[in-house]
């Protein structure tokens, strides 16, 4: 009977954690690039019950019956717990914003030859002002799908959380130098920047002499990285991740070259990387949270939580009778 109290209590705690995870998903439904968490529920280790003073009992499949041993009753689960909340990195819908600082990342990169999932991310980092001219160390790089950016006072592309966007050389991206000779005046910082479908930055301006719109190569490419086994990404905040996996992180150029080499060798016949990714300026990726499904799951969790409450109430009433009524001497 006491065992039932512990089992129900563990279920309530696990359901409370799951409800908090679902509520966090719902709260971030409008956060660009947010990836919902999926709670993983696990059972505590099973116990094998037996009757100590009874040498005969039911046969349990998979458990040998030993002569002279207590009779086996069966297995007993002792409760559940939510072991972890794993992000779901499925592609979210994209929406048009017409903001030149918004960039949607579209990713249909296929698993590698061993079936390991692969996903595409922007690289970002927190950088001290004194270190902005230096490449960021590998251990300080973080990864995100959030393509909602802005330009700070120094002309660098940054996220709403204050992370600097990195290029393919792991350096902060500066699109305006506040220099009078720069083609981008400070008051129009970033307004003339064009980002193509491969993440390359161009400066667009109108040439009055030729009457044509000119694209100048800025020699900057976004730091797009292919991460194998993204389940090993640890969330820092709501939208930024740190990678703790065993696979090497590849820049998109290296991943595309490896894909081409594999095609040439005949390892497979259809590209797994080339043509399966892209960026779209003026658009952004929305959260991949399904509000209807999330609300349904929250109601299911609430009903299960109430069921565990009723179990505890019933057991408590039974214990009350056992303690106060059974064996009581009348008169």
Rosetta silent file (secondary structure, phi, psi, omega in degrees, C-alpha in Angstrom):
SEQUENCE: XXXXXXXXXXXXXXXXXXXXXXXXXXXXXXXXXXXXXXXXXXXXXXXXXXXXXXXXXXXXXXXXXXXXXXXXXXXXXXXXXXXXXXXXXXXXXXXXXXXXXXXXXXXXXXXXXXXXXXXXXXXXXXXXXXXXXXXXXXXXXXXXXXXXXXXXXXXXXXXXXXXXXXXXXXXXXXXXXXXXXXXXXXXXXXXXXXXXXXXXXXXXXXXXXXXXXXXXXXXXXXXXXXXXXXXXXXXXXXXXXXXXXXXXXXXXXXXXXXXXXXXXXXXXXXXXXXXXXXXXXXXXXXXXXXXXXXXXXXXXXXXXXXXXXXXXXXXXXXXXXXXXXXXXXXX
SCORE:     score description
SCORE:     0.000 S_00000001
   1 L     0.000  -46.129  177.226    0.000    0.000    0.000 S_00000001
   2 H   -63.149  -34.139  178.332    2.806    2.403    0.905 S_00000001
   3 H   -59.302  -37.893  178.052    4.486    1.358   -2.348 S_00000001
   4 H   -63.109  -35.551  176.980    1.436    2.687   -4.209 S_00000001
   5 H   -62.037  -46.830 -179.153    1.891    6.100   -2.584 S_00000001
   6 H   -64.680  -39.450 -179.974    5.490    6.306   -3.809 S_00000001
   7 H   -64.530  -44.753  179.598    4.558    5.123   -7.311 S_00000001
   8 H   -66.612  -39.556  179.811    1.774    7.692   -7.651 S_00000001
   9 H   -64.299  -40.258  178.667    3.948   10.477   -6.237 S_00000001
  10 H   -64.638  -37.303  177.055    6.722    9.716   -8.729 S_00000001
  11 H   -63.869  -39.339  179.172    4.156    9.845  -11.524 S_00000001
  12 H   -65.381  -41.249  178.760    2.946   13.262  -10.351 S_00000001
  13 H   -64.663  -42.559  179.044    6.478   14.655  -10.253 S_00000001
  14 H   -64.146  -41.178 -179.890    7.228   13.325  -13.745 S_00000001
  15 H   -68.777  -33.356  176.402    3.987   14.766  -15.110 S_00000001
  16 H   -64.201  -43.162  177.996    4.718   18.125  -13.488 S_00000001
  17 H   -64.156  -39.282  178.731    8.096   18.266  -15.261 S_00000001
  18 H   -66.480  -39.016  178.512    6.462   17.313  -18.548 S_00000001
  19 H   -64.569  -38.410  177.957    3.817   19.995  -18.113 S_00000001
  20 H   -65.312  -38.245  177.801    6.517   22.613  -17.507 S_00000001
  21 H   -65.312  -43.257  178.819    8.296   21.519  -20.690 S_00000001
  22 H   -65.475  -39.208  178.980    5.071   21.766  -22.710 S_00000001
  23 H   -64.357  -37.997  177.457    4.300   25.185  -21.208 S_00000001
  24 H   -65.606  -39.178  175.745    7.759   26.409  -22.214 S_00000001
  25 H   -59.811  -46.176 -177.474    7.148   25.179  -25.768 S_00000001
  26 H   -66.484  -35.788  179.472    3.844   27.031  -25.912 S_00000001
  27 H   -66.470  -24.732 -177.622    5.402   30.218  -24.495 S_00000001
  28 L  -104.016   23.218 -176.964    7.960   30.211  -27.323 S_00000001
  29 L   -64.155  -25.890  179.514    5.517   29.615  -30.139 S_00000001
  30 L  -104.107   10.915  177.483    6.391   33.033  -31.625 S_00000001
  31 L   -83.182  119.064 -177.416   10.157   32.786  -31.027 S_00000001
  32 L   -58.795  131.641  175.521   11.919   32.612  -34.428 S_00000001
  33 L    73.912    6.677 -178.441   13.751   29.337  -34.969 S_00000001
  34 L   -67.639  140.474  178.491   12.686   27.853  -31.630 S_00000001
  35 L  -113.998  123.497 -175.396   12.813   24.053  -31.422 S_00000001
  36 L   -68.037  150.039  175.323   10.313   22.376  -29.137 S_00000001
  37 E   -92.029  141.501  176.583   11.415   20.021  -26.359 S_00000001
  38 E  -115.350  116.177 -178.918   10.040   16.488  -26.204 S_00000001
  39 E   -71.850  133.574  179.108    9.936   15.001  -22.707 S_00000001
  40 E  -103.646  114.028 -179.477   11.313   11.453  -22.406 S_00000001
  41 E   -96.055  133.316  179.243    9.472    9.405  -19.776 S_00000001
  42 E  -131.367  153.816  177.069   11.181    6.347  -18.314 S_00000001
  43 E   -91.028  147.834  172.167   10.227    3.739  -15.725 S_00000001
  44 L   -65.544  162.153  179.740   12.286    3.107  -12.629 S_00000001
  45 L   -56.081  141.888  179.864   14.059   -0.288  -12.553 S_00000001
  46 L   -71.655  150.878  172.471   11.697   -3.247  -12.194 S_00000001
  47 E  -112.089  146.286  177.442   11.538   -5.289   -9.012 S_00000001
  48 E  -103.322  115.401 -177.714   10.985   -9.046   -8.934 S_00000001
  49 E   -92.364  146.654  177.179    8.459  -10.017   -6.263 S_00000001
  50 E  -148.731  157.043  177.259    8.298  -13.417   -4.590 S_00000001
  51 E   -92.947  118.108 -170.137    6.472  -15.082   -1.683 S_00000001
  52 L   -67.933  -34.190 -174.602    9.046  -15.812    0.967 S_00000001
  53 L  -108.160   19.709 -178.849    7.222  -18.656    2.727 S_00000001
  54 L  -128.293  121.813 -176.136    5.623  -20.278   -0.313 S_00000001
  55 L   -92.222    2.212  179.707    7.596  -22.710   -2.472 S_00000001
  56 L  -127.975  142.901  179.295    5.042  -22.882   -5.247 S_00000001
  57 L  -167.900 -174.843 -179.044    3.837  -20.164   -7.544 S_00000001
  58 L   -73.765  148.032  174.307    3.116  -19.107  -11.102 S_00000001
  59 L   -78.986  133.487  177.634    5.716  -19.505  -13.819 S_00000001
  60 L  -107.858  119.861 -178.997    7.013  -16.163  -15.102 S_00000001
  61 L   -53.378  131.334  177.476    8.266  -16.244  -18.725 S_00000001
  62 L    89.534  -10.262 -179.812   11.989  -15.708  -18.859 S_00000001
  63 L  -114.394  114.561 -178.901   12.539  -16.372  -15.139 S_00000001
  64 L   -69.055  145.047  176.467   13.676  -19.917  -14.251 S_00000001
  65 L   -93.207  118.182 -176.613   11.980  -21.646  -11.312 S_00000001
  66 L  -100.778  129.102  178.299   14.613  -22.880   -8.880 S_00000001
  67 L   -58.880  138.663  176.820   13.756  -25.748   -6.458 S_00000001
  68 L    81.012    0.018 -179.972   13.726  -24.666   -2.843 S_00000001
  69 L   -98.523  157.321  177.044   13.490  -20.971   -3.720 S_00000001
  70 L   -58.160  143.964 -178.629   10.614  -18.592   -2.802 S_00000001
  71 E   -67.648  135.309 -177.565    7.768  -18.709   -5.330 S_00000001
  72 E   -82.954  131.892  175.917    7.936  -15.902   -7.880 S_00000001
  73 E   -89.930  -47.357 -179.156    4.952  -13.560   -8.103 S_00000001
  74 E   152.263 -170.487 -178.118    6.120  -11.391  -11.006 S_00000001
  75 E   -93.514  151.681  178.940    7.659   -8.068  -11.939 S_00000001
  76 E  -135.141  123.670  172.248    6.723   -4.719  -10.415 S_00000001
  77 L   -82.223  137.512 -172.695    7.405   -1.275  -11.845 S_00000001
  78 L  -104.501   16.845  177.065    8.174    1.211   -9.083 S_00000001
  79 L   130.584 -179.678  179.958    7.242    4.460  -10.822 S_00000001
  80 E  -130.811  164.600  173.591    8.241    6.779  -13.659 S_00000001
  81 E  -153.490  156.167  176.203   10.386    9.860  -14.125 S_00000001
  82 E   -92.342  106.083 -172.209   11.132   12.321  -16.916 S_00000001
  83 E   -72.184  -36.137 -177.347   14.754   11.608  -17.700 S_00000001
  84 E  -167.289  165.027  174.725   15.361   14.474  -20.142 S_00000001
  85 E  -118.202  111.946 -176.049   13.804   16.901  -22.595 S_00000001
  86 E   -97.910  130.449  177.404   15.206   16.447  -26.099 S_00000001
  87 E   -67.502  141.269  174.269   14.854   19.219  -28.703 S_00000001
  88 L   -99.166  113.860 -172.307   13.023   18.308  -31.891 S_00000001
  89 L   -94.638   24.835  176.498   15.013   19.862  -34.767 S_00000001
  90 L   -61.699  146.958  179.468   12.376   19.440  -37.470 S_00000001
  91 L   -61.035  131.157  174.710   12.203   22.334  -39.954 S_00000001
  92 L   -88.148  164.740  175.301    9.735   25.036  -38.920 S_00000001
  93 L   -63.868  153.365  175.125    7.505   26.980  -41.297 S_00000001
  94 E  -111.443  148.303 -179.924    8.991   30.116  -42.832 S_00000001
  95 E  -132.291  147.394 -178.770    7.232   33.475  -43.037 S_00000001
  96 E   -83.510  133.466  179.301    7.975   36.602  -45.050 S_00000001
  97 L  -121.019  -19.205 -175.386    8.974   39.696  -43.058 S_00000001
  98 L    61.325   16.908  176.904   10.626   41.898  -45.748 S_00000001
  99 L   -92.605  122.248 -177.894   13.253   42.723  -43.115 S_00000001
 100 L   -65.056  -15.188  179.038   16.778   42.619  -44.650 S_00000001
 101 L   -88.530   -6.431  178.934   18.116   41.387  -41.306 S_00000001
 102 E   -93.285  136.033  179.951   15.897   38.284  -41.312 S_00000001
 103 E  -140.623  115.399  178.415   17.243   35.120  -42.925 S_00000001
 104 E   -84.386  134.859  177.905   15.350   31.844  -43.064 S_00000001
 105 E  -103.739  114.881 -179.293   17.468   28.692  -43.048 S_00000001
 106 E  -103.779  126.591 -167.502   15.905   25.891  -45.104 S_00000001
 107 E  -135.997  114.363  173.540   17.343   22.492  -44.370 S_00000001
 108 L  -128.601   31.489  179.868   16.580   19.146  -45.984 S_00000001
 109 L   -64.323  133.415 -175.325   20.046   17.613  -45.552 S_00000001
 110 L   -85.017  158.517  176.165   19.792   13.820  -45.460 S_00000001
 111 L   -58.524  157.225  179.451   21.309   11.462  -42.848 S_00000001
 112 L   -74.333 -175.319 -175.487   24.855   10.245  -43.453 S_00000001
 113 L   -61.464  -23.398 -179.411   25.795    6.766  -44.728 S_00000001
 114 L   -95.047    5.943  177.859   25.354    5.331  -41.225 S_00000001
 115 L    84.985    8.411  179.872   21.874    6.781  -40.776 S_00000001
 116 L   -76.427  132.806  179.803   22.911    9.531  -38.363 S_00000001
 117 L   -64.754  143.786  176.558   20.655   12.599  -38.463 S_00000001
 118 E  -132.034  140.239  178.829   22.231   15.833  -39.699 S_00000001
 119 E  -136.789  156.067 -176.167   21.001   19.423  -39.302 S_00000001
 120 E  -104.790  136.577 -177.406   22.175   22.846  -40.435 S_00000001
 121 E  -139.224  153.583  166.681   22.827   25.717  -37.997 S_00000001
 122 E   -79.549  150.439  174.092   24.188   29.256  -37.880 S_00000001
 123 E  -103.494  135.899 -178.842   27.253   29.746  -35.695 S_00000001
 124 E  -138.419  167.747  178.331   27.213   32.505  -33.070 S_00000001
 125 E  -162.176  154.170  168.868   29.285   33.528  -30.057 S_00000001
 126 L   -89.898  127.157 -173.610   29.487   36.002  -27.222 S_00000001
 127 L  -131.601  135.315  171.676   32.601   38.119  -27.831 S_00000001
 128 L   -70.680  148.026 -177.268   34.309   40.845  -25.808 S_00000001
 129 H   -57.887  -33.790 -178.643   34.780   44.075  -27.740 S_00000001
 130 H   -69.075  -18.346 -175.352   38.562   43.763  -27.461 S_00000001
 131 H  -107.810   10.859 -174.517   38.468   40.374  -29.234 S_00000001
 132 L   -64.154  -25.978 -177.967   36.150   41.221  -32.125 S_00000001
 133 L   -84.347   -5.500 -176.263   38.980   41.200  -34.666 S_00000001
 134 L  -104.177  149.835  174.010   40.083   37.660  -33.695 S_00000001
 135 L   -63.054  146.327  179.447   38.579   34.304  -34.724 S_00000001
 136 L   -80.490  138.027  177.344   36.438   32.690  -32.025 S_00000001
 137 L   -67.777  148.324 -174.771   37.795   29.551  -30.396 S_00000001
 138 H   -55.188  -40.399 -176.188   35.914   26.337  -31.208 S_00000001
 139 H   -71.135  -14.211 -179.524   34.811   25.765  -27.605 S_00000001
 140 H   -96.876   -2.379 -178.156   33.190   29.224  -27.464 S_00000001
 141 L   -83.006  138.371  175.557   31.021   28.760  -30.559 S_00000001
 142 E  -120.635  168.169 -172.730   27.303   28.172  -30.125 S_00000001
 143 E  -131.123  143.745 -177.623   24.678   27.162  -32.686 S_00000001
 144 E  -150.614  159.858  171.850   21.198   28.450  -33.482 S_00000001
 145 L  -107.211    0.928 -177.031   18.437   28.357  -36.091 S_00000001
 146 L   -73.976  113.601  179.748   17.252   31.862  -35.208 S_00000001
 147 L  -103.352   21.661  178.723   17.582   34.045  -38.317 S_00000001
 148 E   -97.402  100.296 -172.046   16.098   37.196  -36.743 S_00000001
 149 E  -117.531  175.809  173.662   19.089   39.579  -36.531 S_00000001
 150 E  -150.262  175.160  178.163   19.944   43.244  -36.171 S_00000001
 151 E  -112.562  125.010  179.973   22.971   45.528  -36.549 S_00000001
 152 L   -81.478 -177.302 -175.027   24.531   46.944  -33.372 S_00000001
 153 L   -64.596  -23.478  179.970   26.141   50.368  -32.987 S_00000001
 154 L   -90.485    0.504  176.938   29.508   49.038  -34.137 S_00000001
 155 L    89.981   13.395 -179.091   28.033   47.639  -37.364 S_00000001
 156 E   -96.473  146.710  173.274   28.090   43.944  -36.421 S_00000001
 157 E   -75.376  127.757 -178.068   25.281   41.471  -37.061 S_00000001
 158 E  -136.691  160.179  174.472   23.899   40.281  -33.709 S_00000001
 159 E   -91.688  171.571  179.660   20.982   38.230  -32.385 S_00000001
 160 L   -63.768  -24.423 -179.963   18.356   39.502  -29.967 S_00000001
 161 L   -86.567   -1.276  178.451   20.227   37.718  -27.124 S_00000001
 162 L    93.678    9.408  176.455   23.449   39.600  -27.877 S_00000001
 163 L   -81.372  141.468  175.490   25.332   36.846  -29.725 S_00000001
 164 E   -85.137  136.779  174.312   27.528   37.892  -32.656 S_00000001
 165 E   -73.844  138.484 -178.051   26.909   36.167  -35.987 S_00000001
 166 E  -108.947  149.529  174.672   30.035   34.365  -37.242 S_00000001
 167 E   -90.103 -171.875 -177.429   31.310   33.866  -40.771 S_00000001
 168 L   -74.871   -1.292  173.563   32.900   30.689  -42.147 S_00000001
 169 L  -106.745   12.759  179.902   36.218   31.767  -40.584 S_00000001
 170 L    62.239   34.341  175.590   34.624   32.005  -37.116 S_00000001
 171 L  -115.186  150.263  178.549   34.890   35.796  -37.048 S_00000001
 172 E   -62.405  141.874 -176.708   32.177   38.297  -36.198 S_00000001
 173 L   -92.539  118.210  178.578   30.433   39.687  -39.283 S_00000001
 174 E  -111.942  119.741 -177.679   30.699   43.449  -39.663 S_00000001
 175 L  -105.083   -0.402  177.223   28.621   44.974  -42.437 S_00000001
 176 L  -149.942  124.812 -175.603   29.336   48.620  -41.609 S_00000001
 177 L   -96.919    0.353 -175.029   32.686   50.073  -40.495 S_00000001
 178 L    57.966   26.253  179.911   31.445   53.600  -39.696 S_00000001
 179 L  -101.758  134.435 -177.705   34.107   54.758  -42.124 S_00000001
 180 L   -61.092  -26.524 -179.631   33.288   57.647  -44.450 S_00000001
 181 L   -83.629   -7.439 -177.628   34.927   55.768  -47.330 S_00000001
 182 L   -71.455  145.787 -178.170   32.766   52.692  -46.752 S_00000001
 183 L   -70.625  -16.432 -179.883   30.138   51.956  -49.386 S_00000001
 184 L  -107.167  103.653  176.914   27.542   51.487  -46.645 S_00000001
 185 L   -60.705  151.037 -175.901   26.737   54.759  -44.833 S_00000001
 186 H   -58.588  -41.070 -177.307   26.092   54.352  -41.119 S_00000001
 187 H   -67.476  -14.786  177.862   22.474   55.501  -41.341 S_00000001
 188 H  -115.250   27.060 -175.174   21.805   52.713  -43.855 S_00000001
 189 L   -53.493  118.091  176.238   23.811   50.043  -42.072 S_00000001
 190 L    84.570  -13.420 -175.533   22.813   46.699  -43.510 S_00000001
 191 L   -67.700  -27.782 -177.892   20.016   48.052  -45.652 S_00000001
 192 L   -98.705    3.321 -178.457   21.958   47.418  -48.862 S_00000001
 193 E   -79.130  130.799  175.886   23.304   44.021  -47.860 S_00000001
 194 E  -115.935  136.402  179.173   22.063   41.112  -49.941 S_00000001
 195 E  -118.512  120.910 -176.402   22.494   37.509  -48.836 S_00000001
 196 L   -82.035 -177.757 -173.710   22.212   34.861  -51.524 S_00000001
 197 L   -69.743  -12.163  177.680   20.839   31.338  -51.168 S_00000001
 198 L  -101.220    3.553  178.732   24.261   29.973  -50.187 S_00000001
 199 L    86.699   18.711  178.656   24.818   32.489  -47.371 S_00000001
 200 E   -93.422  138.876 -176.828   27.211   34.787  -49.246 S_00000001
 201 E   -96.905  137.631  178.842   27.015   38.537  -48.537 S_00000001
 202 E  -131.768  151.181  174.301   26.910   41.190  -51.261 S_00000001
 203 E  -102.898  117.959 -177.974   26.717   44.989  -51.218 S_00000001
 204 E  -100.716  129.475  176.248   23.997   46.246  -53.540 S_00000001
 205 E  -148.866  161.804 -178.605   24.085   49.827  -54.823 S_00000001
 206 E   -97.648  124.089  178.120   22.852   51.839  -57.769 S_00000001
 207 E   -91.285  108.315 -177.528   25.484   53.064  -60.244 S_00000001
 208 L   -67.195  -25.820 -179.678   24.216   56.405  -61.574 S_00000001
 209 L   -67.072  -47.154 -178.638   26.795   56.330  -64.361 S_00000001
 210 L   -93.699  -15.187 -177.796   25.564   53.085  -65.922 S_00000001
 211 L    71.806   22.879 -178.205   22.069   53.264  -64.532 S_00000001
 212 E  -119.943  156.934  173.074   22.379   49.710  -63.266 S_00000001
 213 E   -86.736  127.228 -174.809   22.186   48.016  -59.879 S_00000001
 214 E  -110.186  140.699  173.143   25.590   46.621  -58.940 S_00000001
 215 E  -111.891  116.266  177.070   26.406   43.757  -56.571 S_00000001
 216 E   -99.499  132.821  178.609   29.843   43.969  -54.969 S_00000001
 217 E   -70.763  122.919  179.288   31.270   40.850  -53.356 S_00000001
 218 E   -87.182   -2.224 -179.703   31.870   41.570  -49.635 S_00000001
 219 E    57.198   38.311  178.066   34.058   38.423  -49.334 S_00000001
 220 E  -130.463  131.652  174.320   31.957   37.253  -46.386 S_00000001
 221 E  -125.706  135.954  179.613   30.135   33.939  -46.077 S_00000001
 222 E   -60.762  147.718  176.210   27.877   33.018  -43.199 S_00000001
 223 L   -80.183   86.789  177.144   29.084   30.337  -40.836 S_00000001
 224 E   -96.472  125.632 -173.681   26.692   27.536  -41.809 S_00000001
 225 E  -124.815  136.405  175.767   27.530   24.291  -40.031 S_00000001
 226 E   -94.392  120.104 -178.923   26.322   20.723  -40.493 S_00000001
 227 E  -110.422  122.118  176.768   25.935   18.971  -37.134 S_00000001
 228 E   -88.705  137.063 -176.494   25.691   15.193  -37.038 S_00000001
 229 L    59.911   65.100 -178.669   23.584   13.709  -34.225 S_00000001
 230 H   -65.795   -8.328  175.790   21.964   16.995  -33.081 S_00000001
 231 H   -63.524  -16.349  178.467   20.460   15.164  -30.087 S_00000001
 232 H   -89.154    9.677  174.330   23.833   15.880  -28.418 S_00000001
 233 E   -82.574  129.435  179.149   23.163   19.628  -28.551 S_00000001
 234 E  -101.337  129.280 -176.803   22.635   21.101  -25.083 S_00000001
 235 E   -73.186  132.645  171.532   20.281   24.047  -24.822 S_00000001
 236 E  -120.664  102.841 -170.833   21.656   27.309  -23.420 S_00000001
 237 L    80.888 -152.528 -176.263   18.675   29.595  -22.988 S_00000001
 238 L   -94.064  -28.195 -166.041   15.811   29.167  -25.419 S_00000001
 239 L  -131.912    6.861 -176.238   17.427   29.371  -28.827 S_00000001
 240 E  -125.977  141.153 -174.899   21.149   28.668  -28.556 S_00000001
 241 E  -128.260  152.145  173.063   22.867   25.282  -28.261 S_00000001
 242 E  -116.002  133.851 -175.830   26.268   23.888  -27.299 S_00000001
 243 E   -91.758  128.111  179.298   27.439   20.698  -29.005 S_00000001
 244 L  -122.618   22.737 -177.465   28.696   17.860  -26.804 S_00000001
 245 L   -86.296 -179.908 -177.136   28.688   15.070  -29.392 S_00000001
 246 L   -96.564  -14.579 -177.646   31.454   12.884  -30.783 S_00000001
 247 L   -84.790  146.526  176.593   31.124   13.833  -34.464 S_00000001
 248 L   -72.390  140.175  177.347   33.187   16.625  -36.008 S_00000001
 249 L   -84.502  130.140 -177.271   31.200   19.710  -36.995 S_00000001
 250 E  -109.355  138.859  167.254   31.544   20.509  -40.699 S_00000001
 251 E   -68.082  156.139 -174.530   31.185   23.798  -42.497 S_00000001
 252 H   -63.014  -33.138  179.079   28.656   23.606  -45.304 S_00000001
 253 H   -64.743  -43.462  179.303   31.377   23.882  -47.983 S_00000001
 254 H   -65.878  -39.898  179.530   33.265   20.884  -46.565 S_00000001
 255 H   -65.783  -37.750  179.688   30.048   18.867  -46.219 S_00000001
 256 H   -69.476  -35.848  178.309   29.079   19.647  -49.808 S_00000001
 257 H   -68.445  -41.856  176.885   32.534   18.617  -51.058 S_00000001
 258 H   -61.522  -37.786  178.322   32.367   15.326  -49.138 S_00000001
 259 H   -63.953  -42.508  179.620   28.930   14.750  -50.646 S_00000001
 260 H   -66.354  -39.771  178.029   30.304   15.330  -54.150 S_00000001
 261 H   -62.884  -40.399  179.735   33.239   12.975  -53.508 S_00000001
 262 H   -66.123  -37.257  176.392   30.850   10.257  -52.310 S_00000001
 263 H   -64.565  -41.066 -179.784   28.757   10.674  -55.442 S_00000001
 264 H   -64.402  -39.430  179.580   31.881   10.380  -57.600 S_00000001
 265 H   -73.744  -16.802 -177.386   32.943    7.189  -55.810 S_00000001
 266 L    85.452   19.823  178.197   29.456    5.753  -56.234 S_00000001
 267 L   -62.744  -34.234  173.427   28.756    5.445  -52.497 S_00000001
 268 L  -154.274  167.251 -171.581   25.231    6.602  -53.320 S_00000001
 269 L  -104.766  -16.907 -178.486   23.426    7.940  -56.363 S_00000001
 270 L  -118.887  133.388 -177.721   21.416   10.892  -55.009 S_00000001
 271 L   -59.634  139.487  177.203   22.992   13.908  -53.326 S_00000001
 272 L  -100.047  -14.731 -176.927   22.489   14.136  -49.571 S_00000001
 273 L  -124.511  -55.331 -175.735   23.687   17.760  -49.208 S_00000001
 274 L   -60.521  130.341  179.934   23.895   19.632  -52.517 S_00000001
 275 L    79.072    4.630 -176.485   20.593   21.222  -53.442 S_00000001
 276 L  -114.848   15.875  176.759   19.080   20.323  -50.069 S_00000001
 277 E  -149.605  167.174  178.484   19.694   23.555  -48.170 S_00000001
 278 E   176.503  166.701  175.855   19.431   27.275  -48.730 S_00000001
 279 E  -123.760  151.008 -178.580   18.838   30.693  -47.163 S_00000001
 280 E  -134.032  108.845 -179.244   16.093   33.192  -47.947 S_00000001
 281 E   -72.991  145.217 -178.224   16.604   36.852  -47.064 S_00000001
 282 L    82.583    4.998  176.135   13.568   38.782  -45.873 S_00000001
 283 E  -127.686  162.755  174.036   12.063   35.606  -44.449 S_00000001
 284 E  -145.316  152.052  178.633   12.500   33.846  -41.112 S_00000001
 285 E   -81.519  130.987  177.930   11.902   30.380  -39.747 S_00000001
 286 L   -85.306  170.546  173.738    9.097   30.137  -37.232 S_00000001
 287 L   -60.137  147.523  177.801    8.962   27.923  -34.170 S_00000001
 288 L   -94.527   18.807  177.643    8.221   24.267  -34.936 S_00000001
 289 L   -77.242  130.439  174.477    5.767   24.049  -32.018 S_00000001
 290 L   -93.188  106.841 -173.993    2.311   22.772  -32.992 S_00000001
 291 H   -62.248  -39.338 -179.381   -0.050   24.745  -30.695 S_00000001
 292 H   -64.565  -45.933  179.820   -3.025   22.390  -31.120 S_00000001
 293 H   -65.221  -38.901 -179.598   -0.955   19.290  -30.373 S_00000001
 294 H   -65.275  -43.559  178.374    0.755   20.992  -27.443 S_00000001
 295 H   -63.442  -40.228  177.639   -2.557   22.034  -25.880 S_00000001
 296 H   -62.253  -42.864  179.240   -3.903   18.489  -26.321 S_00000001
 297 H   -64.812  -38.112  179.219   -0.800   17.055  -24.654 S_00000001
 298 H   -64.940  -38.938  177.593   -1.115   19.507  -21.759 S_00000001
 299 H   -67.670  -38.813  177.770   -4.709   18.428  -21.140 S_00000001
 300 H   -63.410  -41.821  178.194   -3.694   14.746  -21.269 S_00000001
 301 H   -63.322  -41.377  179.407   -0.933   15.388  -18.739 S_00000001
 302 H   -62.638  -41.966  179.561   -3.397   17.212  -16.471 S_00000001
 303 H   -64.942  -40.630  178.541   -5.844   14.277  -16.582 S_00000001
 304 H   -66.389  -37.418  177.675   -3.059   11.807  -15.757 S_00000001
 305 H   -62.523  -44.125  178.948   -1.908   14.047  -12.896 S_00000001
 306 H   -64.332  -36.214  178.193   -5.466   14.102  -11.478 S_00000001
 307 H   -62.862  -41.646  177.184   -5.666   10.299  -11.762 S_00000001
 308 H   -65.646  -35.509  176.390   -2.522    9.966   -9.635 S_00000001
 309 H   -61.869  -42.545 -179.890   -4.024   12.374   -7.119 S_00000001
 310 H   -64.812  -37.127  177.029   -7.105   10.176   -6.812 S_00000001
 311 H   -60.988  -45.564 -179.874   -4.939    7.105   -6.262 S_00000001
 312 H   -64.338  -40.249  178.127   -3.122    8.839   -3.395 S_00000001
 313 H   -62.263  -41.990  179.900   -6.434   10.010   -1.908 S_00000001
 314 H   -64.583  -45.788 -179.796   -7.824    6.456   -2.059 S_00000001
 315 H   -65.365  -37.895  178.795   -4.744    4.923   -0.442 S_00000001
 316 H   -63.654  -40.237  177.475   -4.714    7.619    2.225 S_00000001
 317 H   -64.877  -38.870  178.009   -8.344    6.843    3.076 S_00000001
 318 H   -64.535  -42.916  177.997   -7.558    3.123    3.319 S_00000001
 319 H   -64.122  -35.395  178.351   -4.614    3.794    5.646 S_00000001
 320 H   -62.822  -43.763  178.101   -6.840    6.014    7.774 S_00000001
 321 H   -65.036  -40.607 -179.239   -9.335    3.185    8.257 S_00000001
 322 H   -63.511  -36.298 -176.618   -6.533    0.719    9.012 S_00000001
 323 H   -82.485  -30.779 -170.413   -5.094    3.000   11.650 S_00000001
 324 H  -111.332  -17.625 -175.892   -8.277    4.260   13.300 S_00000001
 325 L  -118.612  -41.404 -176.837  -10.983    1.615   12.819 S_00000001
 326 L   -68.543  128.099  178.679   -9.560   -1.878   12.320 S_00000001
 327 L    82.070    5.272  179.943   -8.981   -3.575   15.622 S_00000001
 328 L   -74.531  136.637  179.740  -10.673   -0.853   17.642 S_00000001
 329 L   -85.754  122.681 -179.025  -12.358   -2.138   20.827 S_00000001
 330 L   -77.963  152.463  175.013  -15.990   -1.011   21.029 S_00000001
 331 L    85.898    0.000    0.000  -17.500    0.352   24.198 S_00000001
